[in-house]
XYZ file of C-alpha atoms in Angstrom:
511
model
C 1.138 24.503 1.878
C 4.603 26.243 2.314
C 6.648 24.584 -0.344
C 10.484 23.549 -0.766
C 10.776 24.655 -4.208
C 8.793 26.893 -6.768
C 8.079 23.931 -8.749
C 5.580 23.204 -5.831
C 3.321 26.236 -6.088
C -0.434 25.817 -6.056
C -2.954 28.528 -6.735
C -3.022 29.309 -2.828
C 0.220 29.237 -1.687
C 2.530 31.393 -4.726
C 5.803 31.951 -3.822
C 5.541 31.106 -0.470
C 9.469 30.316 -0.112
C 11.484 33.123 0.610
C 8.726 35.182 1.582
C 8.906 36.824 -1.843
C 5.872 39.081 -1.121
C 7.076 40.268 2.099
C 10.082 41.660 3.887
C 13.209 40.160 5.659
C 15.240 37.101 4.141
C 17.267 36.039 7.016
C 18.393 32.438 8.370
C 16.544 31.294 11.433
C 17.897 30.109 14.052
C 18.421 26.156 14.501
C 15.366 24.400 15.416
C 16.785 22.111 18.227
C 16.565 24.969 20.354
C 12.625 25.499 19.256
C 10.704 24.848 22.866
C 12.572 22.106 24.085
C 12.237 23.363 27.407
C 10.167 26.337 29.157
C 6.700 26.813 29.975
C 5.091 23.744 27.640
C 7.676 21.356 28.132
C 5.325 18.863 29.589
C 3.140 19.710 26.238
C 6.159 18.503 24.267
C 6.863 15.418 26.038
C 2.950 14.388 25.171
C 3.541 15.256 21.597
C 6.337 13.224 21.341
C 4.996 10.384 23.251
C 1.831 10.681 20.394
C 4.096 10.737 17.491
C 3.459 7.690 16.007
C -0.178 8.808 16.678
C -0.239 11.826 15.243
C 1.224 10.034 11.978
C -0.977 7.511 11.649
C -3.998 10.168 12.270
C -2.257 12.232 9.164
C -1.978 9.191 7.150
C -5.365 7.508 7.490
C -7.206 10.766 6.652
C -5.572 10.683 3.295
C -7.327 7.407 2.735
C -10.159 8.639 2.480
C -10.178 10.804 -0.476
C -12.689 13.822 -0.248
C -12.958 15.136 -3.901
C -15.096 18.164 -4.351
C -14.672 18.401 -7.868
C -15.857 14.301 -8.601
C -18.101 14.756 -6.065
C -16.134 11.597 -4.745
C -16.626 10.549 -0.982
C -18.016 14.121 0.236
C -20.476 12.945 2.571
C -18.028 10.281 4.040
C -15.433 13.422 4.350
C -17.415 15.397 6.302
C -18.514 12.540 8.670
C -14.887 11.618 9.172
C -13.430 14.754 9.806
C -16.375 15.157 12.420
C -14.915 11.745 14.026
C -11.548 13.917 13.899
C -12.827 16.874 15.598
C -14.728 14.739 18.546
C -11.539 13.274 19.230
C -9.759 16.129 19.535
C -12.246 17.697 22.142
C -14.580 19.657 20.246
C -18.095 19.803 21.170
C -21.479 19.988 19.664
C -20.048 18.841 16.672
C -22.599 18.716 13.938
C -22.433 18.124 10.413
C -24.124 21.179 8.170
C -26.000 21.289 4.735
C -25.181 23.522 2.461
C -26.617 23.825 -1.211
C -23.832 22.067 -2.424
C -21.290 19.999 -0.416
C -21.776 20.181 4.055
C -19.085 22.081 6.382
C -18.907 20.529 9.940
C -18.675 23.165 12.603
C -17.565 22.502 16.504
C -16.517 24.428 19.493
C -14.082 23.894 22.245
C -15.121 26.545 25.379
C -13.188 26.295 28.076
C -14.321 30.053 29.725
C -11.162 31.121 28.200
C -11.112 35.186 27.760
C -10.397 35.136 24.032
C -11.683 32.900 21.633
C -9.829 31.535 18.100
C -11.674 30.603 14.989
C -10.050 28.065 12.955
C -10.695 27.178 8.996
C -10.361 23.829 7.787
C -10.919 22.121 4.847
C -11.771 18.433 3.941
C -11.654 18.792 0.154
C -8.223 17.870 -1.803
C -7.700 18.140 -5.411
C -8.290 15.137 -8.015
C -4.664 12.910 -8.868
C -3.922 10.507 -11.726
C -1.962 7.753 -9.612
C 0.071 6.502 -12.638
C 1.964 10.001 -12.384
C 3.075 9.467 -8.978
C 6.121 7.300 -7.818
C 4.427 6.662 -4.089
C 0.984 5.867 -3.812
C -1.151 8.553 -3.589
C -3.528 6.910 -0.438
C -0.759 4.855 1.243
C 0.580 8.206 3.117
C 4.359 6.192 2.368
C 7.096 7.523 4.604
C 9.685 8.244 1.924
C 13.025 10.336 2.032
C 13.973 13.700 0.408
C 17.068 14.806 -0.411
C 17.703 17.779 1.615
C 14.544 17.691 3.904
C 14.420 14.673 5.611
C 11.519 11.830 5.673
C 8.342 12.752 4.207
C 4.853 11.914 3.902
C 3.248 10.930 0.163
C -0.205 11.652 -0.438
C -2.742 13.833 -1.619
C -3.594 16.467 0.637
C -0.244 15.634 3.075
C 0.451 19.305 2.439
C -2.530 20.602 1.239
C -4.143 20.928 3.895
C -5.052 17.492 5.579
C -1.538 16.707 6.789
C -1.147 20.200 8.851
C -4.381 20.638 10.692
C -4.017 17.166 11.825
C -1.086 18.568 13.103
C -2.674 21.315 14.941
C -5.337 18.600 15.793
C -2.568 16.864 17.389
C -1.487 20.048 19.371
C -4.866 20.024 21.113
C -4.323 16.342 21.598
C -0.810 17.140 23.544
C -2.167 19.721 26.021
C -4.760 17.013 26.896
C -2.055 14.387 27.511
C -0.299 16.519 29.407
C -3.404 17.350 31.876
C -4.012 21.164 30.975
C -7.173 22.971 29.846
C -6.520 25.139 26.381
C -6.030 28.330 27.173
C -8.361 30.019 24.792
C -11.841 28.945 23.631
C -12.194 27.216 19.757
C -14.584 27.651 17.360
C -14.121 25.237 14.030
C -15.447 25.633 10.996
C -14.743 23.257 7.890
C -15.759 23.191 4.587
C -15.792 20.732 1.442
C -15.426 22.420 -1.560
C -12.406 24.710 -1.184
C -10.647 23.010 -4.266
C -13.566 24.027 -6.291
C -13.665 27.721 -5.533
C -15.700 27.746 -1.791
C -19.255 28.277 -3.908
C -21.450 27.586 -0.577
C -19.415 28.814 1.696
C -20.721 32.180 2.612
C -23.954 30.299 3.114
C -21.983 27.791 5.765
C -20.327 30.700 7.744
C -23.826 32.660 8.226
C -25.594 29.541 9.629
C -26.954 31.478 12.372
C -25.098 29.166 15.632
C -22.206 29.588 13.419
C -21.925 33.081 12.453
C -22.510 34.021 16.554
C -19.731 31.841 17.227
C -17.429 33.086 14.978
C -18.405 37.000 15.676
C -16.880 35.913 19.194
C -13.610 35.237 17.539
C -10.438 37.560 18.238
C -10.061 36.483 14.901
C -9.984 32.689 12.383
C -6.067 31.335 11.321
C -5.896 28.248 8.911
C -3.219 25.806 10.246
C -0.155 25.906 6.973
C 3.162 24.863 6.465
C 4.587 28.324 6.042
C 8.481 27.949 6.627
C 10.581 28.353 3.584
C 14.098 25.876 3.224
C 15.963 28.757 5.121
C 13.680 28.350 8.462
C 12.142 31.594 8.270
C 8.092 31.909 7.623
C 5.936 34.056 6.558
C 3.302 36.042 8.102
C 0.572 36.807 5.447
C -1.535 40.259 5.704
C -3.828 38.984 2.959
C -4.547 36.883 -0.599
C -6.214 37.914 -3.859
C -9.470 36.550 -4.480
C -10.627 34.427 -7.630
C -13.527 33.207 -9.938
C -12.962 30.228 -11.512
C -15.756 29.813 -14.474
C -16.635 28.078 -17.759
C -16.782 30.517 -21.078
C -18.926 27.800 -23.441
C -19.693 28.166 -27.282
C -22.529 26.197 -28.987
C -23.967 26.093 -32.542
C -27.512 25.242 -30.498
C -26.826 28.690 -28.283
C -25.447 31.069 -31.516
C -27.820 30.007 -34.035
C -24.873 29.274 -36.144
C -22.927 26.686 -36.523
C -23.359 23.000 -36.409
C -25.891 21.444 -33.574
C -23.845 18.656 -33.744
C -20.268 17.727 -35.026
C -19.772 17.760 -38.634
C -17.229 16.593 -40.973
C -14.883 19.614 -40.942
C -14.746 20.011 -44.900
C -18.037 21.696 -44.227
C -15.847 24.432 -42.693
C -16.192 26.291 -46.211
C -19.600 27.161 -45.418
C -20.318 26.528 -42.065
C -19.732 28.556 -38.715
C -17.260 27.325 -36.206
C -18.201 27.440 -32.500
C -14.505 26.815 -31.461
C -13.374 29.998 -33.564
C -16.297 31.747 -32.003
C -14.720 31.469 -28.892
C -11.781 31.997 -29.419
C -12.990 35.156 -30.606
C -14.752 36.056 -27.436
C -11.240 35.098 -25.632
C -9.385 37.605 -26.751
C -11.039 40.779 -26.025
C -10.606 39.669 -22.512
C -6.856 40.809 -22.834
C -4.344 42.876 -24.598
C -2.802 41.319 -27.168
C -0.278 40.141 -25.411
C -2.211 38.130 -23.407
C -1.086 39.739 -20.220
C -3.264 42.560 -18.896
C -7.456 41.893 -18.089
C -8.750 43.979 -21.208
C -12.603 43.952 -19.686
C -14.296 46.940 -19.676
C -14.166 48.864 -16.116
C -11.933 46.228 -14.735
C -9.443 48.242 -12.946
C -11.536 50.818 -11.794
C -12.077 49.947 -7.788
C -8.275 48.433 -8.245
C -6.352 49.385 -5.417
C -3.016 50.068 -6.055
C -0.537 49.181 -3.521
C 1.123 51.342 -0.748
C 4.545 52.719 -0.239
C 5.101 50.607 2.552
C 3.254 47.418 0.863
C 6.197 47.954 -2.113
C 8.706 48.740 0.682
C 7.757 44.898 1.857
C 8.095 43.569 -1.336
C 11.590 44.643 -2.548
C 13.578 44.066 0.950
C 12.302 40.547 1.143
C 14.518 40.316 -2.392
C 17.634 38.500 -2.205
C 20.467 38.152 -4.795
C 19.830 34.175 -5.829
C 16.035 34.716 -5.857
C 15.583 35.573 -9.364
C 17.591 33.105 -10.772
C 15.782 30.039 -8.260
C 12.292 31.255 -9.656
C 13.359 31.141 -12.986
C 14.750 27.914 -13.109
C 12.328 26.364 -11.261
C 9.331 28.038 -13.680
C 11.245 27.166 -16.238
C 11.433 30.727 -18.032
C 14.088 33.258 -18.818
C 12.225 36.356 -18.778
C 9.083 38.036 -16.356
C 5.853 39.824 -18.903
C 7.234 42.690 -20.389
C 11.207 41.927 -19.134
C 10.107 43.640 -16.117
C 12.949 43.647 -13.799
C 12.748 41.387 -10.571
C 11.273 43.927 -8.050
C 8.734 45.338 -10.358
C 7.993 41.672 -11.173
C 7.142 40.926 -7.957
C 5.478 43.909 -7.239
C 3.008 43.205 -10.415
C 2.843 39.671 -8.932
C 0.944 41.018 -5.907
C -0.916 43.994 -7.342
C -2.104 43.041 -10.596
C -5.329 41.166 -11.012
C -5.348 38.235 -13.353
C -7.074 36.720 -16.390
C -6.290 32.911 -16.928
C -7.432 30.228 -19.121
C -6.409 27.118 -17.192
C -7.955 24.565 -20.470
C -9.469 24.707 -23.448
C -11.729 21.411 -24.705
C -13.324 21.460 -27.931
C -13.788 18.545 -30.496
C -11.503 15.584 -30.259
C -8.650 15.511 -28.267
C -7.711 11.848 -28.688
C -4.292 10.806 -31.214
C -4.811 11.665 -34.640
C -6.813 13.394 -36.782
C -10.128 13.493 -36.763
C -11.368 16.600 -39.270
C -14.725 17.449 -37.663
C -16.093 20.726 -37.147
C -17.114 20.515 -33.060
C -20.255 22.120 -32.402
C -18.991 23.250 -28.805
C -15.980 24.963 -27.044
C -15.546 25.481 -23.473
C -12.594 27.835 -21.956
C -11.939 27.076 -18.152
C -10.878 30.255 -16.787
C -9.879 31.583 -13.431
C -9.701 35.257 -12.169
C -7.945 36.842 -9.646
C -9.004 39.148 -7.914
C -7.045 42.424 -6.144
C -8.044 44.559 -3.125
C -10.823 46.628 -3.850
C -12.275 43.939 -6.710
C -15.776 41.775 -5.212
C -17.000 38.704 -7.141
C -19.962 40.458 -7.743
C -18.119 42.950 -9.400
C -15.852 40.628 -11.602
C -18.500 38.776 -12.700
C -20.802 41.309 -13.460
C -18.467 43.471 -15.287
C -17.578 40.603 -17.301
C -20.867 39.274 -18.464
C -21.051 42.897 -19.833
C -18.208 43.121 -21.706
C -19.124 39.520 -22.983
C -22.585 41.039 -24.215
C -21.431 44.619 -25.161
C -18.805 42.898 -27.594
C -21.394 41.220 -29.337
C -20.958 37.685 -27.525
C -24.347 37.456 -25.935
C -24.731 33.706 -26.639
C -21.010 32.905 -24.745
C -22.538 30.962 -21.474
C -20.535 31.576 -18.318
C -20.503 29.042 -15.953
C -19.050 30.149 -12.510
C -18.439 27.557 -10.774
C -16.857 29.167 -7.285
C -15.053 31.971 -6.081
C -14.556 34.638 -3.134
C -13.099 38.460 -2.980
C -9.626 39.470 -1.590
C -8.693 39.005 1.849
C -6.854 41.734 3.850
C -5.505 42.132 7.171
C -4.507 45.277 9.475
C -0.811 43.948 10.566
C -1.299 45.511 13.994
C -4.323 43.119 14.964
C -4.009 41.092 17.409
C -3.696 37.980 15.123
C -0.790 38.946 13.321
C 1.182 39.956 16.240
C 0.354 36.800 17.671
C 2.055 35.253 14.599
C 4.989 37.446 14.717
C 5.602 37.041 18.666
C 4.856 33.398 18.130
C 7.793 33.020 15.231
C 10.122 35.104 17.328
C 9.537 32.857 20.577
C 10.387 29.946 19.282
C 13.828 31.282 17.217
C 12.191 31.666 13.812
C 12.265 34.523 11.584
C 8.872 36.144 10.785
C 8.510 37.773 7.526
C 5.697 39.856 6.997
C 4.326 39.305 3.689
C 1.208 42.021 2.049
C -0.192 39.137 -0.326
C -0.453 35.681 -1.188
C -0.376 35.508 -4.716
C -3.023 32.883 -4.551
C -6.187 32.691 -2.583
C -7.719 31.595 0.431
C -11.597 32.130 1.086
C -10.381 34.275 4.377
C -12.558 37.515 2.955
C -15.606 35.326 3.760
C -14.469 36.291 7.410
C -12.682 39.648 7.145
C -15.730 41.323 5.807
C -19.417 41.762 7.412
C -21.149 40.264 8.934
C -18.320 38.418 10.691
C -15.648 40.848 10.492
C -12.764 39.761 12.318
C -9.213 39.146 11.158
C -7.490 36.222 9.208
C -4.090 34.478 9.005
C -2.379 31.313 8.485
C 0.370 30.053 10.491
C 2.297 26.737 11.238
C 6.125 25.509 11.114
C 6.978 23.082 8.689
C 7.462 22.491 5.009
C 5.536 20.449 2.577
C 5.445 20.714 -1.815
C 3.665 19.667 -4.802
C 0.304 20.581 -3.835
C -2.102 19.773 -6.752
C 0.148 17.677 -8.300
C 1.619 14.175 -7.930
C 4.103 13.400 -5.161
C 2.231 15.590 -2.819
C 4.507 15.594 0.627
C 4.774 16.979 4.422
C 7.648 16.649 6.189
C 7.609 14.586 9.262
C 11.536 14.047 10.573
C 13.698 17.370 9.189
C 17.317 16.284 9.075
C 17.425 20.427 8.044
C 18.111 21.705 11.311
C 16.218 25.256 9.632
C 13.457 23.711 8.904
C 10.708 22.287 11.687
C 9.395 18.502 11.240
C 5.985 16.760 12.945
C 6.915 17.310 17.042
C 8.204 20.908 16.474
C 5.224 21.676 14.367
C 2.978 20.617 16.630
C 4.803 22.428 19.448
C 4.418 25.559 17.374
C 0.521 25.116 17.146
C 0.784 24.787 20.952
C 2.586 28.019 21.531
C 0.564 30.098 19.282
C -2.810 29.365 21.315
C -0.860 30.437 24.526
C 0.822 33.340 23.034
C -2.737 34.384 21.519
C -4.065 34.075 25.549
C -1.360 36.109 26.842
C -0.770 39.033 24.195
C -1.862 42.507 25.199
């Protein structure tokens, strides 16, 4: 989910290129030289010999679309991504219940010293094929300008197309007749794209939540190289809710119980107005800053050296590139660029992603609806919980006289945060530097990542994403992953894999 333009952001992966949220813009070093030779070149002569493997393996998973949100083909995700895992040399793989959609879970032990838990998801996001120009199941090889040749699908990027790329590291150390050289724990989920609501109830299955407490820590295979070769090492995401805010005549009292012809608006209350009503005291006026009562009170703010991070990772075309590609001219408040981006990771959000009420259909229809529903989503900053969030906002609902506003949560996790001098993060940063490529150490993704779920008790060990490689348009049509880079910056399918490869060793061998 690292992206090769800022039209391609997703609610994970914000400004991802350029490391905006971190520190050190600098051009990497070209990636014929990445592991060519050295220590695993046997391990890249079996990745390149399962190439057209590894493709195929990337391209019939998106087949099979796993859609949390249409409850579409969950149960066949899960078992396929089990069939996945087996192959690649887990063990005891099992499929587990949850209350909503199953997780699989799987170990590789090997008697290794150190153990590494990975994250994967099945889930991708719904897609309305008539808006894409490739197929959105073929997994079409198709050039980009630029990049090189690409593969079209949905989840190519996000996230199926990279862990079957790690999948096909593990695959290459087998071919080339060597035993991994730390132990793998897996755990998976199915609803990611819908907020991770069960979750927390997957990771504390008993077998599982031992396994993962043996963890030197859990990474989630990404794309995280940016279209000047260098990547980003992460030291944490906000969190989000994502909810419904629903107005009814049947839950005011008022109102219509059903829709009425909307000249009975003279004397009749409006559900829609009611809430858009409840709406705004959520905000300033402005729309800009979360207005609920005691919202920013556990609000960390950030450090010295977090803002330090921040403003050298700011180069002179930046600016302009997000602007363009956002399609704006000015940030909230005409903030300039570094205190932009320093809001960007420190300020916790209010959102209404869609409003439906009534008809929505051409033309007119003059009814008064009898419902309104406001899909929101909330993020959430270091020290903000769930809990908290929702709490605090049920209680502003009620204590601003909006008692009969249902909220429907439908998902969401707290903030994620990691010490940089763990042992997974320095992993990531040796890793980068071994193979020529520029780490920049970021303090927060923008967007989120259910990686508290393992940060905090009772697992408690650290998170982090890495991978080479770029991919865009996550969420949206034309979804891609690059597979053969003619940008000699920028890592396609072998070198990613290789990367994979040499972060499990480096993870082995680090003090």
């Amino acid at each position: 989910m690292t992206f090769d333009d800022f039209n391609c952001l997703n609610r994970r992966d914000l400004i991802q290129t350029g490391a905006l949220l971190g520190a050190g813009i600098a051009l990497a070093q070209p990636l014929p030289l990445l592991a060519q030779s050295g220590a695993l070149s046997d391990v890249r002569a079996a990745a390149l010999a399962g190439k057209d493997t590894a493709i195929k393996r990337i391209r019939d998973w998106i087949a099979l679309p796993s859609i949390a949100a249409e409850n579409l083909n969950m149960p066949e995700g899960a078992a396929y991504f089990a069939g996945l895992a087996r192959d690649a040399g887990f063990t005891d793989v099992e499929i587990i219940p949850t209350d909503g959609h199953p997780g699989v879970f799987g170990k590789i032990d090997v008697g290794a010293p150190r153990t590494l838990g990975l994250y994967f998801m099945y889930d991708v996001k719904q897609f309305t094929p008539a808006e894409w120009s490739s197929p959105p199941l073929e997994g079409r090889l198709v050039e980009r300008k630029g990049l090189g040749t690409t593969m079209v699908g949905r989840g190519s990027a996000n996230h199926k197309g990279p862990e079957a790329t790690f999948l096909s590291a593990l695959h290459a150390i087998r071919a080339a007749g060597r035993t991994l050289p730390v132990n793998l724990v897996l755990i998976c989920e199915g609803e990611e794209e819908i907020g991770s609501p069960n979750f927390r109830q997957l990771v504390t299955t008993p077998r599982v939540l031992a396994a993962l407490r043996s963890c030197d820590g859990v990474f989630m295979p990404t794309t995280m190289q940016g279209l000047e070769g260098n990547a980003a090492v992460e030291l944490g995401a906000k969190g989000i809710i994502e909810l419904e805010l629903i107005a009814s005549g049947n839950k005011w009292g008022r109102g219509p119980k059903n829709d009425i012809h909307s000249s009975l608006k003279a004397i009749v209350d409006s559900p829609v107005w009611r809430l858009v009503q409840a709406l705004q005291t959520l905000v300033t006026p402005d729309g800009n800053t979360p207005a609920i009562e005691g919202w920013f009170e556990n609000v960390r703010p950030l450090t010295e050296r977090e803002k330090s991070l921040i403003t050298q990772a700011i180069s002179p075309v930046t600016e302009g590139q997000m602007k363009d590609a956002f399609g704006i001219t000015h940030w909230i408040d005409d903030l300039p660029f570094p205190d932009a981006l320093i809001r960007l990771a420190q300020a916790p959000t209010v959102n209404i992603e869609g409003l439906v009420a009534g008809h929505t259909g051409p033309g007119g229809m003059t009814i008064l609806p009898n419902r309104a529903v406001a899909k929101l989503d909330f993020r959430l900053v270091p020290n903000q919980t769930r809990a908290e969030a929702v709490q605090k906002l049920r209680a502003h609902l009620d204590k601003q006289g909006f008692a009969d506003v249902e909220m429907k949560v439908s998902g969401g996790y707290d903030p994620t945060e990691t010490d940089e001098n763990s042992r997974l993060i320095r992993t990531a940063m040796a890793t980068y530097r071994k193979l020529g490529i520029r780490p920049d150490l970021t303090v927060r993704l923008a967007g989120s990542w259910p990686g508290g779920t393992f940060t905090q008790p009772p697992v408690s060990v650290p998170v982090g994403r890495f991978g080479l490689g770029t991919g865009g348009y996550a969420h949206a049509p034309d979804e891609y992953l690059l597979i053969e880079s003619t940008n000699p910056k920028v890592a396609g399918l072998v070198d990613s894999v290789m990367a994979y490869a040499e972060f499990l060793y480096t993870l082995a061998a680090i003090d």
